[in-house]
Amino acid sequence: MSDIAQLVSAQQRDNIAIITIDNPPVNATSQAVRAGLLAEIESADGNPGIAAIVIRCAGRTFTAGGDIREFGKPPLLPMLFDTCARIEACSKPVVCAYHGTALGGGFEIGLASHLRIAAMGTQLGLPEVKLGLVPGAGGTQRLPRLIGIPAALDFAATGRFMKAEEALKLGAIDAIVDDDLLECAIEAARAAVGKLMRRSGEQPVVAVSAEQAQELLSGVRRKARGQEAPVIAAQLVIESAGLSTRQGVVREREEFNRLMETQQGRAMRHIFFAEREAARIPGLEQATARDIQMAGVVGCGTMGAGICVALLDAGYNVVVIEQNAEGAERGRARIASILERNIASGRLTEKAMAERMRRLTSGHDLTGLAPCNFVIEAVFDDLDVKRTLFANLSNIVRDDCILATNTSYLDPNAIARGTKNPQRVVGMHFFAPANIMRLVEAVRAAHTSSETLATALAIARKLRKLPIFSGACEGFIGNRLYSYYRRQCEFMLEEGALPHEIDKAMEDWGLPMGPFRAFDLSGLDIAWALRKRQTATRDPVSRYSHISDRLCEIGRFGQKTQTGWYRYENGKPVPDDVTTTIIEQASRDKNITRRSFTADEIRIRLVTALANEGARALEEGIALRASDIDLVYINGYGWPAWLGGPMFQASEFGLSRILEEVQKMHARDGSEFTPARLLVEAVKQGKSIGDRL
Ligand code: 3HC
């Protein structure tokens, strides 16, 4: 039996041909599937004993679209758009039976069929934009012919999934069935024999006015924030009104092929696979996560309240403890106000909020945590405070209760010291606002057991977060790298750049917020306090910029004091002479002749700072993969997915260029910027950065 015969097969029931795609895990339309489907359609069309055809998939889902592993390689015929054209042209009715997640090319196979039915619970969509692409098998041309331009544009430009009920209401499918899908499809095929066939590609499209088109496009452009694919997808949908389906599919294909080669396309495919890879943690294959019945949170400030909301949203019963009765009351009010904001934005109903508040117990006595089998602390980030808390907690909670620390910098090993059973201590570093940000660094300390780590990962996933493994070190992956990034930002100021120039270079590149605006937003005082603590241990010969200290000394702590790197006027950052004077004085103090920087110089320097320290984190096993580091920056530090993250960008700049840059840093800025061994080796061996340097 050939591959094709295995992946696509046909059976005959009376005069109905049943074509089955069976390509686990998600029935992706690989070359063999496309060829098999085409061959079976042609065979059924030419067979006088067949009156109608059903296309279905075996396994857990209808096809989830093109085989992403084939992308970026030379195209293999037949292309899916040809197979779809052949399905549409078939002289016999073709019924598509969707189930599971019918996505991209999968959805498009159905759009080219003459009738679409879906099992209850099916989700449909054109998620190609999430891979930096546009649909490539007629999706942007056939969908508007079924549901109109505005609705089709929404799906093609956002990649959002539609539930079967919505698809039926819009007219994207013809029926939802809750009986045996195959039997219903056969029934529908029988009923269609001899009737007029409705070919999607032959339906007219209702054009939108030029003004409406502009409005739709500018809405997409605004939300896309620099990503190209959504805008192109929207344009293609709008253009469908002026083109035949055949012409439109040619246009669509040109754009699909072009986007495939762009950096954004490569970056987004990298991120797709990175996310799946991040779930694999060596050594944890056999570990089972524990079932958590009741979760406890200590501390209900901004972070603690966000964590409580995330836990409540995920269905946990939550006990939250503050220092005193007023603190507990304030904490409860803080949680309620986050939930109320979610009601205002339409994300939550009043009933759902009331139900969440019923699952919340607040108090100011740690003994209230006794029934919990998972407790996370979100108290002030101070080692003594956390160590004492954990020692106290371990006398209150059950011996098997998992104790998680949400510290962003401190060593979880030091926090675990003095705790009974340090195997149950784990770091879970959330990012603010904790109920919204997707990243959680799951930190394994020296004694953390596999079961504890597996439970922390499972909880994070239940919270719909993306947990990324990190070893224990100061700042874990994200903040460890960030301190090198921050320092290079400040060094560039000493050498001649100004904050708004660096911000502009990074924002024009795609970051939603440049580094100095971000520093101002999170507050300069926290990093200042940290630097003061480190003064005694700092290497006296390593380069140190005092600019940020000078700002803090005069009370400029960022947005919260209306002045920081910028001055804030009605919430808007304005470059400020006071900052410029401090910066210029710093250059004079160090006898540095100020010079200007190009945007490219700024970007490569900052990517180098992150990538070199990222490579060192890989060497030490703090990060498991370069792609995990990219995920940390995309999900915790605002990098857009289409930039692919700092390690991806280092490969795009070229590792030799990165190495040259880090050598310059080393010579100029000191031993902390020594080139990472992995980076040197990768350049020597001519390797790409890949998942391991
Ligand atoms: N191609 C190749 N492999 C795919 C794939 C695809 N389209 N979709 C999923 N997979 C693989 C994953 O890499 C994973 O492999 P692994 O086990 O080796 O890591 C496995 O299938 C299971 O995937 P998930 O872990 O993501 O499983 P979930 O159940 O969580 O999610 C899903 C299933 C919703 C289908 C999700 O995988 C998904 O969103 N897939 C991508 C869908 C997509 O983007 N389709 C459009 C492709 S482009 C296209 O169709 C072009 C066309 O217009 C011509």
XYZ file of C-alpha atoms and ligand atoms in Angstrom:
747
model
C 0.000 0.000 0.000
C 1.364 3.428 -0.857
C 1.429 6.311 1.613
C -1.377 7.952 -0.334
C -3.599 4.909 -0.015
C -2.981 4.863 3.736
C -3.647 8.550 4.345
C -6.683 8.958 2.088
C -9.002 6.083 1.356
C -12.430 5.675 -0.231
C -15.264 3.290 0.443
C -18.543 2.965 -1.344
C -21.908 2.774 0.425
C -24.565 2.126 -2.260
C -23.944 4.950 -4.716
C -22.146 7.248 -2.243
C -18.358 7.490 -2.132
C -16.938 8.131 1.342
C -13.476 9.651 1.188
C -11.632 9.471 4.512
C -8.480 11.406 5.404
C -6.530 9.647 8.117
C -3.294 11.491 8.860
C -2.816 11.708 12.639
C -2.528 13.685 14.828
C -4.492 16.512 13.150
C -5.007 15.288 9.557
C -2.772 18.037 8.155
C -3.012 18.363 4.377
C 0.478 17.127 3.566
C 1.419 16.463 -0.069
C 0.298 12.837 0.239
C -3.090 13.930 1.594
C -3.563 16.508 -1.172
C -2.622 13.996 -3.848
C -4.758 11.263 -2.282
C -7.783 13.514 -1.985
C -7.411 14.719 -5.568
C -7.091 11.149 -6.855
C -10.135 9.950 -4.932
C -12.289 12.895 -6.067
C -11.324 12.279 -9.697
C -11.955 8.591 -9.368
C -15.388 9.107 -7.776
C -16.336 11.773 -10.328
C -15.475 9.435 -13.181
C -17.209 6.414 -11.653
C -20.723 5.979 -13.053
C -21.661 3.931 -9.988
C -21.179 6.979 -7.737
C -23.839 9.677 -7.423
C -22.471 11.784 -4.557
C -19.371 12.095 -2.391
C -18.668 12.614 1.308
C -15.337 13.972 2.565
C -14.561 13.232 6.204
C -11.631 12.696 8.530
C -10.757 9.917 10.931
C -9.509 10.630 14.446
C -10.031 13.529 16.776
C -10.422 16.297 14.234
C -11.166 17.240 10.657
C -8.017 18.533 9.017
C -6.372 21.367 10.959
C -4.916 22.738 7.718
C -1.723 22.757 5.713
C 1.189 20.714 7.030
C 3.282 23.404 8.695
C 6.374 21.185 8.551
C 6.287 21.525 4.733
C 6.277 25.337 4.903
C 9.383 27.188 3.804
C 10.419 24.236 1.618
C 9.933 23.942 -2.159
C 6.193 23.465 -2.833
C 5.067 19.930 -3.651
C 2.269 19.369 -6.165
C -0.657 19.168 -6.154
C -1.312 22.363 -4.251
C -4.378 22.441 -2.035
C -5.978 25.223 -4.081
C -5.912 22.888 -7.125
C -7.440 20.067 -5.131
C -10.111 22.463 -3.847
C -10.843 23.715 -7.377
C -11.311 20.095 -8.470
C -13.681 19.427 -5.548
C -15.743 22.480 -6.445
C -15.859 21.538 -10.130
C -16.954 17.961 -9.382
C -20.048 17.020 -11.361
C -21.483 15.165 -8.364
C -22.520 16.710 -5.055
C -19.707 16.780 -2.504
C -20.634 16.940 1.183
C -17.991 17.892 3.712
C -18.398 16.491 7.222
C -16.501 18.662 9.698
C -15.648 17.724 13.267
C -13.123 18.864 15.871
C -11.171 21.884 14.642
C -11.503 22.458 10.899
C -8.849 25.048 10.296
C -7.093 26.741 7.401
C -6.850 24.278 4.521
C -9.272 22.006 6.374
C -11.960 24.666 6.472
C -11.148 25.500 2.831
C -11.765 21.910 1.666
C -15.286 22.313 3.006
C -15.701 25.780 1.500
C -15.004 24.219 -1.904
C -17.510 21.417 -1.279
C -21.161 21.844 -2.205
C -22.598 21.233 1.245
C -21.062 21.532 4.708
C -22.302 19.844 7.829
C -20.593 19.909 11.207
C -20.735 17.794 14.329
C -21.779 19.594 17.514
C -18.774 21.269 19.124
C -16.881 21.782 15.858
C -14.778 24.919 15.576
C -13.878 26.451 12.237
C -11.425 29.126 11.254
C -8.734 30.554 9.052
C -5.818 30.884 11.503
C -3.140 31.382 8.814
C -2.435 34.941 10.024
C -1.192 33.411 13.276
C 1.523 31.799 11.168
C 2.267 35.085 9.391
C 0.371 33.887 6.300
C -2.934 34.337 4.531
C -5.215 31.449 3.553
C -3.802 29.707 0.509
C -6.607 27.523 -0.837
C -9.362 29.994 -1.614
C -10.461 30.899 1.924
C -10.347 34.644 1.305
C -12.386 34.225 -1.878
C -15.009 31.596 -1.047
C -15.802 32.642 2.534
C -16.988 36.175 1.580
C -19.198 34.551 -1.061
C -20.917 32.631 1.744
C -20.983 35.089 4.649
C -20.239 38.503 3.160
C -17.128 40.654 3.226
C -17.236 42.133 6.794
C -17.667 38.768 8.546
C -15.188 36.943 6.286
C -12.657 39.727 6.781
C -12.987 39.433 10.541
C -12.148 35.710 10.461
C -9.374 35.927 7.869
C -7.668 38.926 9.501
C -7.840 37.779 13.135
C -7.615 34.019 12.722
C -10.256 33.644 15.414
C -12.227 30.425 15.582
C -15.980 30.303 15.020
C -18.141 27.797 16.831
C -20.410 25.674 14.652
C -23.476 27.628 15.865
C -21.947 30.926 14.727
C -20.860 29.377 11.431
C -24.412 28.139 10.840
C -25.946 31.493 11.677
C -23.553 33.265 9.315
C -24.099 30.749 6.515
C -20.594 29.264 6.484
C -22.064 25.793 7.061
C -25.436 24.280 6.209
C -26.238 22.150 9.249
C -25.078 21.015 12.678
C -25.737 17.409 13.595
C -25.698 15.755 16.967
C -26.223 12.231 15.627
C -23.661 10.054 13.902
C -21.825 12.535 11.676
C -21.001 10.061 8.924
C -24.555 8.714 8.672
C -25.906 12.264 8.533
C -23.367 13.176 5.835
C -24.351 10.137 3.758
C -27.997 11.079 4.191
C -27.259 14.652 3.068
C -25.297 13.348 0.074
C -28.177 11.083 -0.953
C -30.638 13.940 -0.650
C -28.424 16.165 -2.808
C -28.354 13.789 -5.762
C -30.081 15.310 -8.761
C -30.513 18.710 -7.094
C -28.908 21.954 -8.186
C -25.431 22.160 -6.708
C -24.405 25.331 -4.916
C -20.775 26.066 -5.707
C -19.381 28.656 -3.270
C -16.981 30.039 -5.873
C -19.876 30.865 -8.219
C -21.824 32.908 -5.676
C -21.757 36.682 -6.039
C -20.033 38.848 -3.433
C -21.742 41.946 -2.154
C -19.089 44.645 -2.519
C -18.481 47.156 0.244
C -18.177 50.867 -0.501
C -14.705 52.418 -0.815
C -15.228 54.220 2.509
C -16.313 51.042 4.266
C -13.335 49.187 2.802
C -10.995 51.900 4.101
C -12.620 51.775 7.510
C -12.326 47.983 7.681
C -8.714 48.082 6.563
C -7.664 50.775 8.974
C -9.311 48.837 11.832
C -7.294 45.759 10.872
C -4.103 47.793 10.483
C -4.558 49.316 13.934
C -5.002 45.940 15.605
C -2.247 44.273 13.563
C 0.342 46.747 14.965
C 2.951 46.142 12.333
C 2.075 42.575 11.417
C 1.637 42.334 7.672
C -0.491 39.217 7.150
C -3.780 40.452 8.692
C -3.770 43.528 6.456
C -3.124 41.447 3.335
C -5.813 38.928 4.342
C -8.291 41.790 4.728
C -7.305 43.269 1.350
C -7.793 39.914 -0.353
C -11.263 39.520 1.134
C -12.215 43.032 -0.024
C -10.799 42.361 -3.500
C -12.954 39.211 -3.842
C -15.856 41.434 -4.913
C -14.068 42.528 -8.086
C -12.542 39.205 -9.120
C -13.712 35.774 -10.187
C -12.861 33.068 -7.664
C -10.228 31.738 -10.044
C -8.548 35.154 -10.347
C -8.870 35.769 -6.608
C -7.259 32.443 -5.762
C -4.278 33.322 -7.992
C -3.880 36.639 -6.131
C -4.251 34.901 -2.795
C -1.596 32.376 -3.767
C 0.878 35.079 -4.779
C 0.527 36.661 -1.359
C 0.672 33.299 0.432
C 3.964 32.462 -1.306
C 5.415 35.911 -0.700
C 4.513 35.951 2.995
C 5.955 32.473 3.452
C 9.414 33.915 2.731
C 9.148 36.988 4.950
C 10.850 37.288 8.305
C 7.455 37.634 9.960
C 6.311 34.341 8.442
C 9.458 32.540 9.573
C 9.182 34.069 13.032
C 5.597 32.998 13.536
C 6.230 29.434 12.394
C 9.168 29.353 14.788
C 6.865 30.432 17.616
C 4.201 27.840 16.677
C 6.676 24.993 17.088
C 8.405 26.678 20.057
C 5.153 26.641 22.037
C 4.639 22.932 21.453
C 8.271 22.163 22.254
C 8.174 24.165 25.500
C 5.744 21.654 26.957
C 8.399 18.927 26.775
C 10.530 19.022 29.891
C 13.216 16.377 30.051
C 12.916 14.159 33.102
C 9.273 14.978 33.667
C 7.813 12.387 31.302
C 6.799 10.039 34.122
C 5.763 12.701 36.655
C 2.077 13.039 37.521
C 0.594 16.370 38.527
C -1.308 16.383 41.788
C -4.964 17.266 41.921
C -5.467 20.637 43.595
C -8.724 21.084 45.502
C -8.080 24.370 47.230
C -5.536 27.058 46.407
C -4.131 29.601 48.815
C -2.577 32.977 48.061
C -0.570 35.009 50.568
C -0.542 38.706 49.795
C -3.274 40.532 47.928
C -1.511 43.506 46.410
C -1.572 44.005 42.658
C 0.182 40.725 41.943
C -1.641 38.633 44.550
C -5.040 39.950 43.434
C -4.204 39.160 39.805
C -3.190 35.616 40.762
C -6.415 35.199 42.771
C -8.463 36.269 39.745
C -6.574 33.850 37.488
C -7.203 31.007 39.974
C -10.882 31.929 40.350
C -11.295 32.175 36.568
C -9.872 28.654 36.278
C -12.457 27.335 38.723
C -10.366 26.935 41.900
C -11.616 27.606 45.414
C -9.258 30.268 46.750
C -8.224 31.378 50.231
C -6.343 34.678 50.273
C -4.498 35.933 53.339
C -3.343 39.476 54.050
C -1.515 40.913 57.041
C -4.527 42.363 58.856
C -8.288 42.776 58.603
C -8.114 46.041 56.638
C -5.573 44.521 54.253
C -7.868 41.534 53.694
C -10.796 43.871 53.009
C -8.723 45.946 50.581
C -7.506 42.777 48.860
C -11.042 41.499 48.430
C -12.070 44.856 46.992
C -9.090 44.764 44.613
C -10.155 41.343 43.324
C -13.747 42.531 42.963
C -12.626 45.574 41.014
C -10.646 43.442 38.517
C -13.724 41.258 38.027
C -15.932 44.339 37.640
C -13.603 45.629 34.942
C -14.057 42.290 33.181
C -17.835 42.764 33.359
C -17.497 46.267 31.924
C -15.460 44.940 29.001
C -18.006 42.175 28.363
C -15.668 39.348 29.327
C -17.667 38.314 32.403
C -21.294 38.280 33.497
C -22.498 39.535 36.886
C -23.629 36.004 37.691
C -20.173 34.595 36.925
C -18.582 37.275 39.110
C -20.892 36.443 42.019
C -20.053 32.770 41.630
C -16.317 33.575 41.689
C -16.645 35.739 44.782
C -18.433 32.849 46.527
C -15.386 30.660 45.859
C -13.127 33.259 47.503
C -12.364 33.325 51.229
C -10.262 36.185 52.557
C -8.664 36.596 55.953
C -5.601 37.684 57.872
C -4.628 34.529 59.715
C -2.245 32.122 57.991
C -4.000 29.175 59.658
C -6.832 29.807 57.213
C -4.576 28.143 54.638
C -4.605 24.794 56.483
C -7.089 23.140 54.077
C -5.116 24.174 50.947
C -2.922 21.747 49.058
C -1.345 24.527 46.976
C -0.234 27.903 48.329
C 1.475 30.667 46.388
C 2.996 33.693 48.027
C 2.943 37.130 46.452
C 4.319 39.210 49.312
C 7.020 41.897 49.269
C 10.071 40.640 47.320
C 12.444 40.417 50.262
C 14.335 37.264 51.155
C 13.836 37.460 54.935
C 10.121 38.136 54.592
C 9.640 35.202 52.233
C 11.866 32.828 54.163
C 10.033 33.493 57.416
C 6.687 33.123 55.688
C 7.598 29.744 54.194
C 8.956 28.480 57.514
C 5.672 29.519 59.186
C 3.566 28.085 56.413
C 5.232 24.721 56.608
C 3.979 24.440 60.203
C 0.423 25.230 59.166
C -0.280 23.483 55.867
C -0.240 19.745 55.204
C 3.132 18.166 54.596
C 2.256 17.526 50.976
C 0.952 21.048 50.279
C 2.870 22.612 47.405
C 4.472 25.935 48.255
C 5.070 28.256 45.339
C 6.904 31.552 45.415
C 6.121 34.311 42.987
C 9.461 36.026 43.515
C 10.818 37.721 40.422
C 14.491 37.820 41.447
C 15.207 35.942 44.673
C 16.741 32.506 44.833
C 13.979 29.944 45.542
C 16.611 27.722 47.189
C 17.187 30.378 49.821
C 13.432 30.779 50.286
C 13.006 27.004 50.635
C 15.680 26.782 53.327
C 14.023 26.198 56.671
C 10.904 24.784 55.051
C 9.864 21.275 55.947
C 10.056 19.131 52.767
C 11.815 21.552 50.391
C 10.895 19.095 47.586
C 7.488 20.765 47.497
C 8.837 24.287 46.974
C 8.715 25.683 43.445
C 8.938 29.085 41.796
C 5.959 30.355 39.816
C 6.874 33.752 38.493
C 3.788 35.511 37.146
C 3.939 38.749 35.172
C 1.713 41.731 35.941
C -1.211 41.916 35.437
C -1.182 38.274 36.505
C -4.732 37.555 35.379
C -3.881 38.702 31.850
C -0.206 38.064 31.071
C 0.327 34.626 29.615
C 3.827 33.879 30.863
C 4.652 31.977 34.034
C 8.268 31.023 34.655
C 8.141 27.644 36.399
C 11.316 27.574 38.445
C 12.869 24.349 39.609
C 14.907 24.800 42.780
C 17.603 22.336 43.898
C 15.183 20.132 45.831
C 11.969 20.616 43.850
C 10.495 17.187 43.133
C 9.289 16.226 39.680
C 5.762 15.873 41.048
C 5.867 19.421 42.445
C 7.155 20.855 39.173
C 4.595 18.866 37.148
C 1.829 20.214 39.410
C 3.025 23.814 39.028
C 3.051 23.370 35.246
C -0.419 21.804 35.271
C -1.826 24.636 37.410
C -0.304 27.236 35.078
C -1.848 25.479 32.069
C -5.224 25.287 33.814
C -4.910 29.049 34.295
C -4.495 29.199 30.486
C -0.936 30.434 30.914
C 2.187 29.429 29.068
C 4.578 27.942 31.627
C 8.247 28.042 30.663
C 10.770 26.001 32.600
C 13.570 27.966 34.231
C 16.398 26.873 36.464
C 17.032 28.827 39.657
C 19.261 31.871 39.283
C 18.912 35.566 39.963
C 16.085 36.906 37.812
C 15.383 33.513 36.169
C 15.330 33.673 32.392
C 13.439 36.892 31.743
C 14.792 39.305 34.335
C 18.291 37.850 34.169
C 18.545 38.740 30.473
C 16.655 41.965 31.003
C 19.296 43.396 33.325
C 21.866 43.108 30.482
C 19.418 44.746 28.100
C 18.751 47.551 30.578
C 22.445 48.166 31.082
C 23.153 48.393 27.352
C 20.260 50.851 27.030
C 21.892 53.073 29.637
C 25.392 52.661 28.170
C 24.090 53.908 24.834
C 22.830 57.025 26.628
C 26.326 57.673 27.967
C 27.704 57.240 24.456
C 25.362 59.687 22.789
C 21.815 58.369 22.372
C 18.752 59.825 24.075
C 15.888 57.775 25.592
C 13.335 58.767 22.962
C 15.747 57.789 20.148
C 16.256 54.317 21.599
C 12.522 53.962 22.214
C 11.737 55.049 18.661
C 14.204 52.544 17.179
C 12.613 49.691 19.129
C 9.021 50.831 18.621
C 9.498 51.317 14.871
C 10.868 47.801 14.843
C 7.684 46.435 16.426
C 7.938 46.600 20.206
C 4.717 48.116 21.568
C 6.769 50.171 24.006
C 10.417 51.194 23.899
C 12.634 50.291 26.872
C 12.636 53.700 28.562
C 8.872 54.062 28.408
C 8.672 50.540 29.831
C 11.113 51.391 32.647
C 9.016 54.441 33.486
C 5.844 52.372 33.485
C 7.137 49.730 35.864
C 8.877 52.300 38.104
C 12.551 53.106 38.491
C 12.648 52.736 42.270
C 12.539 48.915 42.387
C 15.637 48.486 40.216
C 17.300 51.310 42.182
C 16.694 49.474 45.468
C 18.141 46.320 43.917
C 21.234 48.186 42.680
C 21.767 49.686 46.124
C 21.641 46.191 47.646
C 24.208 45.028 45.106
C 26.633 47.937 45.632
C 28.860 46.043 48.033
C 29.220 43.022 45.779
C 29.500 44.851 42.456
C 32.761 44.405 40.543
C 34.389 47.863 40.876
C 35.960 47.669 37.402
C 32.806 46.661 35.535
C 31.067 49.441 33.680
C 28.270 51.046 35.641
C 25.985 53.840 34.559
C 24.820 56.240 37.293
C 22.201 57.968 35.144
C 19.253 56.027 36.494
C 20.482 56.517 40.088
C 20.678 60.271 39.485
C 17.051 60.317 38.296
C 15.922 58.370 41.358
C 17.916 60.618 43.705
C 15.781 63.570 42.570
C 12.561 61.592 42.971
C 11.968 60.748 39.323
C 10.556 57.243 39.644
C 8.700 57.064 36.340
C 5.036 57.438 35.493
C 3.941 57.187 39.121
C 5.747 60.477 39.913
C 4.917 62.006 36.501
C 8.644 62.220 35.788
C 11.253 59.587 35.103
C 13.131 59.157 31.873
C 10.345 61.302 30.419
C 8.076 64.015 31.739
C 4.410 62.999 31.540
C 1.889 65.506 30.262
C -1.676 64.189 30.386
C -0.208 60.710 30.524
C 1.891 61.290 27.392
C 5.688 60.941 27.597
C 7.614 64.063 26.602
C 11.446 64.105 26.295
C 12.695 66.184 29.193
C 15.666 68.561 29.476
C 16.344 67.516 33.065
C 16.995 63.946 31.884
C 19.070 65.141 28.937
C 21.223 67.297 31.230
C 21.875 64.325 33.553
C 22.746 62.132 30.570
C 25.116 64.676 29.022
C 26.801 65.228 32.376
C 27.307 61.438 32.689
C 29.095 61.424 29.312
C 31.326 64.306 30.428
C 32.105 62.588 33.734
C 33.422 59.621 31.798
C 35.120 61.661 29.075
C 32.942 60.049 26.421
C 32.521 61.983 23.180
C 28.860 61.712 22.359
C 27.905 60.341 18.933
C 24.678 59.475 17.171
C 23.266 55.964 16.768
C 21.354 54.496 13.846
C 18.183 52.510 14.555
C 19.898 49.363 13.293
C 22.844 49.867 15.678
C 20.468 50.247 18.606
C 18.520 47.098 17.694
C 21.529 44.871 17.148
C 23.135 46.056 20.345
C 20.066 45.264 22.419
C 19.463 41.924 20.703
C 23.117 41.070 21.347
C 22.816 41.886 25.051
C 19.821 39.545 25.322
C 21.116 36.777 23.058
C 24.571 36.551 24.624
C 23.161 36.295 28.130
C 20.494 33.931 26.748
C 23.274 31.697 25.436
C 24.884 31.733 28.863
C 21.572 30.774 30.471
C 21.443 27.852 28.003
C 24.989 26.802 28.884
C 24.029 26.671 32.558
C 20.781 24.780 31.926
C 18.741 27.705 33.281
C 16.886 27.768 29.962
C 16.250 24.502 28.131
C 16.060 25.899 24.616
C 16.713 29.100 22.725
C 13.075 29.024 21.644
C 11.944 29.007 25.304
C 13.789 32.304 25.728
C 11.941 33.710 22.733
C 8.637 32.640 24.289
C 9.558 34.388 27.551
C 10.124 37.670 25.713
C 6.991 37.338 23.605
C 4.660 36.397 26.440
C 6.182 38.357 29.310
C 8.005 41.359 27.841
C 5.726 42.530 25.062
C 7.736 41.348 22.064
C 5.333 40.732 19.163
C 5.234 37.110 18.002
C 6.093 38.239 14.484
C 9.518 39.445 15.650
C 10.169 35.886 16.838
C 11.985 36.839 20.074
C 15.595 37.868 20.739
C 17.248 34.496 20.017
C 15.399 34.247 16.695
C 16.421 37.818 15.862
C 20.049 37.045 16.707
C 19.984 34.372 13.978
C 18.329 36.797 11.600
C 21.070 39.389 12.157
C 23.611 36.591 11.691
C 25.499 35.022 14.563
C 28.882 36.269 13.329
C 27.572 39.820 13.481
C 26.241 39.171 16.981
C 29.590 37.736 18.048
C 31.436 40.783 16.691
C 29.074 43.017 18.616
C 29.504 41.121 21.856
C 33.281 41.196 21.433
C 33.043 44.980 21.195
C 30.862 45.007 24.316
C 33.348 42.843 26.119
C 36.255 45.146 25.266
C 34.281 48.290 26.105
C 31.922 47.278 28.918
C 33.796 44.610 30.858
C 33.909 40.970 31.727
C 30.156 40.607 32.309
C 29.763 40.813 28.561
C 32.157 37.966 27.775
C 31.040 36.134 24.616
C 29.074 33.008 25.548
C 30.895 29.769 24.739
C 27.818 28.459 22.885
C 27.747 31.550 20.711
C 31.433 31.248 19.841
C 31.007 27.550 19.010
C 27.917 28.155 16.884
C 29.796 30.723 14.801
C 32.822 28.436 14.499
C 30.705 25.535 13.329
C 28.638 27.721 11.012
C 25.463 26.570 12.755
C 22.284 28.529 13.025
C 21.060 29.396 16.479
C 18.335 26.736 16.249
C 16.840 25.373 19.398
C 20.237 24.793 20.902
C 23.166 26.944 20.062
N 0.726 20.987 10.495
C 1.622 20.134 11.056
N 1.565 19.751 12.341
C 0.556 20.248 13.078
C -0.410 21.131 12.560
C -0.298 21.491 11.194
N -1.183 22.314 10.613
N -1.282 21.451 13.538
C -0.876 20.790 14.631
N 0.219 20.057 14.354
C 0.945 19.161 15.254
C 1.588 19.920 16.410
O 2.874 20.404 16.037
C 1.651 18.843 17.474
O 2.751 18.030 17.160
P 3.638 17.415 18.327
O 2.710 16.577 19.114
O 4.688 16.684 17.594
O 4.153 18.594 19.083
C 0.394 18.022 17.226
O -0.013 18.315 15.874
C -0.773 18.364 18.131
O -0.961 19.772 18.092
P -1.255 20.605 19.420
O -0.291 20.213 20.486
O -1.329 22.012 19.029
O -2.692 20.010 19.810
P -3.964 20.752 20.343
O -5.008 19.719 20.494
O -3.612 21.602 21.519
O -4.414 21.789 19.189
C -4.959 22.466 16.972
C -4.848 21.300 17.972
C -6.079 23.438 17.421
C -5.287 21.897 15.635
C -3.626 23.249 16.939
O -2.576 22.326 16.732
C -3.515 24.276 15.867
O -4.021 25.368 16.023
N -2.833 23.951 14.747
C -2.512 24.865 13.708
C -3.665 25.084 12.813
C -3.300 26.025 11.700
O -2.630 27.005 11.893
N -3.779 25.707 10.496
C -3.498 26.476 9.350
C -2.315 25.920 8.673
S -1.862 26.880 7.267
C -2.913 26.363 6.050
O -3.829 25.636 6.311
C -2.616 26.861 4.699
C -3.766 26.652 3.799
O -4.539 27.826 3.760
C -3.303 26.311 2.425
